[in-house]
XYZ file of C-alpha atoms in Angstrom:
213
model
C -11.645 32.856 50.642
C -13.617 30.758 53.146
C -12.059 28.950 56.091
C -13.239 26.267 58.520
C -11.782 25.604 61.983
C -11.315 21.841 62.539
C -9.107 20.770 65.499
C -7.104 24.014 65.373
C -6.264 23.425 61.671
C -7.303 25.686 58.830
C -8.704 24.110 55.671
C -8.693 26.405 52.665
C -11.446 25.880 50.080
C -10.676 27.488 46.710
C -13.369 29.503 45.001
C -14.163 29.252 41.322
C -15.022 32.384 39.408
C -17.538 32.576 36.544
C -14.886 32.091 33.845
C -13.859 28.621 35.002
C -10.601 29.822 36.623
C -9.672 28.504 40.063
C -7.951 30.926 42.466
C -5.642 29.206 44.937
C -4.160 31.025 47.952
C -0.466 31.048 48.526
C 1.246 29.875 51.687
C 0.552 31.153 55.191
C 3.090 33.989 54.832
C 0.944 35.884 52.363
C 2.464 34.970 49.004
C 0.287 36.027 46.043
C -2.356 33.568 44.815
C -1.761 31.496 41.706
C -4.332 31.631 38.916
C -4.668 28.469 36.812
C -6.775 27.828 33.739
C -8.026 24.344 32.834
C -7.996 23.452 29.144
C -9.418 20.378 27.489
C -7.353 19.107 24.560
C -9.399 17.287 21.937
C -7.903 15.530 18.922
C -8.318 17.458 15.715
C -10.179 15.895 12.784
C -11.593 12.979 14.784
C -15.051 13.196 13.252
C -13.633 13.633 9.770
C -11.468 10.532 10.079
C -14.324 8.535 11.560
C -16.508 9.555 8.634
C -13.852 8.347 6.202
C -13.611 5.064 8.105
C -17.382 4.543 7.901
C -17.268 5.306 4.176
C -14.466 2.763 3.775
C -16.583 0.120 5.518
C -19.541 0.782 3.200
C -17.350 0.749 0.078
C -15.748 -2.477 1.253
C -19.156 -4.161 1.485
C -20.109 -2.891 -1.982
C -16.833 -4.077 -3.515
C -17.218 -7.504 -1.922
C -20.756 -7.786 -3.293
C -19.591 -6.848 -6.794
C -16.662 -9.290 -6.688
C -18.841 -12.165 -5.492
C -21.451 -11.274 -8.109
C -18.803 -11.433 -10.838
C -17.638 -14.805 -9.518
C -21.155 -16.240 -9.386
C -22.198 -14.905 -12.790
C -19.159 -16.322 -14.536
C -19.281 -19.558 -12.552
C -22.823 -20.311 -13.702
C -22.167 -19.280 -17.297
C -23.153 -22.172 -19.540
C -25.092 -22.674 -22.745
C -26.067 -25.764 -24.722
C -27.315 -25.252 -28.248
C -30.623 -26.964 -29.059
C -29.185 -28.813 -32.036
C -26.519 -31.513 -32.062
C -25.162 -34.279 -34.261
C -24.717 -37.962 -33.600
C -21.185 -37.436 -32.348
C -21.096 -33.775 -31.312
C -23.042 -31.551 -28.942
C -22.549 -27.801 -29.040
C -21.859 -26.759 -25.471
C -20.052 -23.749 -23.979
C -19.027 -23.361 -20.347
C -16.695 -21.059 -18.444
C -14.086 -23.774 -17.797
C -13.662 -24.223 -21.546
C -11.662 -20.982 -21.421
C -8.743 -20.877 -18.913
C -9.002 -17.093 -18.786
C -12.514 -17.334 -17.384
C -11.300 -19.809 -14.760
C -8.623 -17.318 -13.699
C -11.314 -14.640 -13.656
C -13.405 -16.641 -11.181
C -10.423 -17.379 -8.938
C -9.234 -13.756 -8.899
C -12.637 -12.294 -8.075
C -13.269 -14.984 -5.476
C -9.978 -14.161 -3.757
C -10.764 -10.441 -3.816
C -14.263 -10.958 -2.441
C -13.004 -13.230 0.316
C -10.305 -10.741 1.256
C -12.806 -7.893 1.457
C -15.048 -9.854 3.813
C -12.311 -11.346 6.001
C -10.631 -7.985 6.564
C -13.793 -6.122 7.544
C -12.664 -6.193 11.223
C -9.709 -3.975 10.284
C -12.149 -1.472 8.827
C -14.170 -1.610 12.048
C -10.983 -0.911 14.027
C -10.482 2.218 11.913
C -14.002 3.339 12.867
C -13.427 2.742 16.578
C -9.924 4.257 16.476
C -10.058 6.850 13.687
C -6.520 8.099 14.382
C -4.911 4.648 14.051
C -2.455 4.653 11.146
C -1.382 0.997 11.057
C -4.720 -0.594 10.067
C -5.381 2.008 7.375
C -1.934 1.597 5.855
C -2.241 -2.194 5.951
C -5.616 -2.098 4.192
C -4.390 0.423 1.615
C -1.507 -1.859 0.593
C -3.692 -4.964 0.327
C -6.422 -3.047 -1.508
C -3.860 -2.004 -4.112
C -2.855 -5.639 -4.605
C -6.514 -6.611 -5.055
C -6.966 -3.853 -7.632
C -4.137 -5.295 -9.706
C -5.557 -8.808 -9.364
C -9.117 -7.913 -10.347
C -8.183 -5.594 -13.204
C -5.830 -8.182 -14.704
C -8.575 -10.815 -14.615
C -11.241 -8.481 -15.986
C -8.955 -7.211 -18.756
C -8.019 -10.747 -19.827
C -11.680 -11.788 -19.868
C -12.527 -8.681 -21.892
C -9.964 -9.640 -24.535
C -11.446 -13.137 -24.829
C -14.956 -11.737 -25.118
C -13.825 -9.335 -27.822
C -12.533 -12.262 -29.860
C -15.710 -14.218 -29.153
C -17.818 -11.335 -30.440
C -15.693 -10.286 -33.422
C -13.289 -13.125 -34.167
C -9.977 -12.598 -35.952
C -9.782 -13.068 -39.694
C -5.969 -13.098 -39.754
C -5.827 -15.972 -37.261
C -8.924 -17.673 -38.720
C -10.719 -17.360 -35.372
C -14.451 -17.269 -35.893
C -16.869 -15.292 -33.758
C -18.873 -17.688 -31.601
C -21.197 -15.222 -29.909
C -23.591 -15.355 -32.846
C -24.345 -18.946 -31.838
C -23.632 -18.730 -28.092
C -25.286 -15.387 -27.463
C -26.467 -16.239 -23.936
C -23.027 -17.482 -22.959
C -21.333 -14.318 -24.177
C -23.963 -12.068 -22.621
C -23.604 -13.689 -19.212
C -19.813 -13.520 -19.384
C -20.014 -9.834 -20.306
C -22.205 -9.168 -17.259
C -19.623 -10.859 -15.037
C -16.846 -8.717 -16.488
C -18.869 -5.550 -15.879
C -19.398 -6.557 -12.235
C -15.666 -7.170 -11.891
C -14.800 -3.737 -13.261
C -17.301 -2.191 -10.842
C -15.513 -3.945 -7.976
C -12.161 -2.623 -9.197
C -13.474 0.953 -9.418
C -14.822 0.735 -5.863
C -11.448 -0.574 -4.703
C -9.750 2.400 -6.337
C -12.028 4.754 -4.392
C -11.183 2.819 -1.228
C -7.461 3.361 -1.774
C -8.057 7.060 -2.421
C -10.112 7.236 0.771
C -7.322 5.586 2.765
C -4.731 7.917 1.237
C -6.811 10.944 2.235
C -7.175 9.659 5.794
C -3.444 8.944 6.063
C -2.576 12.370 4.674
C -4.520 14.019 7.505
C -2.843 11.849 10.171
């Protein structure tokens, strides 16, 4: 130990050995020194959780893009046949089928939700151990999955009838005449199913992050 004499008072300066352990003298009566060890406690799995949060942010952007693409494709779906009569024009548009209107609304809601709640995903990146935002997003993502899949499934049923018809109900297949209309609607449905699959992966990602909390 080293000592310095300042105004008849002794100031003890502890020495540090090579192993990072500080040796502190006891009191003036010669009590044995106390050996202390400094430990730094770091949260476990921080990088892993942050990686999952970044993946969630990327998937959220992809799902929003797919949902908006499905909305735009179906919203601009229209076809007018080149022939018509004096009193009738052959025209097909998405709002002729209520199911397609529901499809546009559902995918628009899902896309808007995914964009508006991006800040929650950013919070999960900044605070990877936060449970509340992840749980909140997981619940809402599950609701959006149900919404998108219901809309895509209903639109798929309508497109099946448009392609094949139904002889028992005397429903004729219209896609032979309105091929562009049916093709565009099918592309919108595919985009919607892609969005739903991405949302499913997002929920699985959130569940994995919550399991490790």
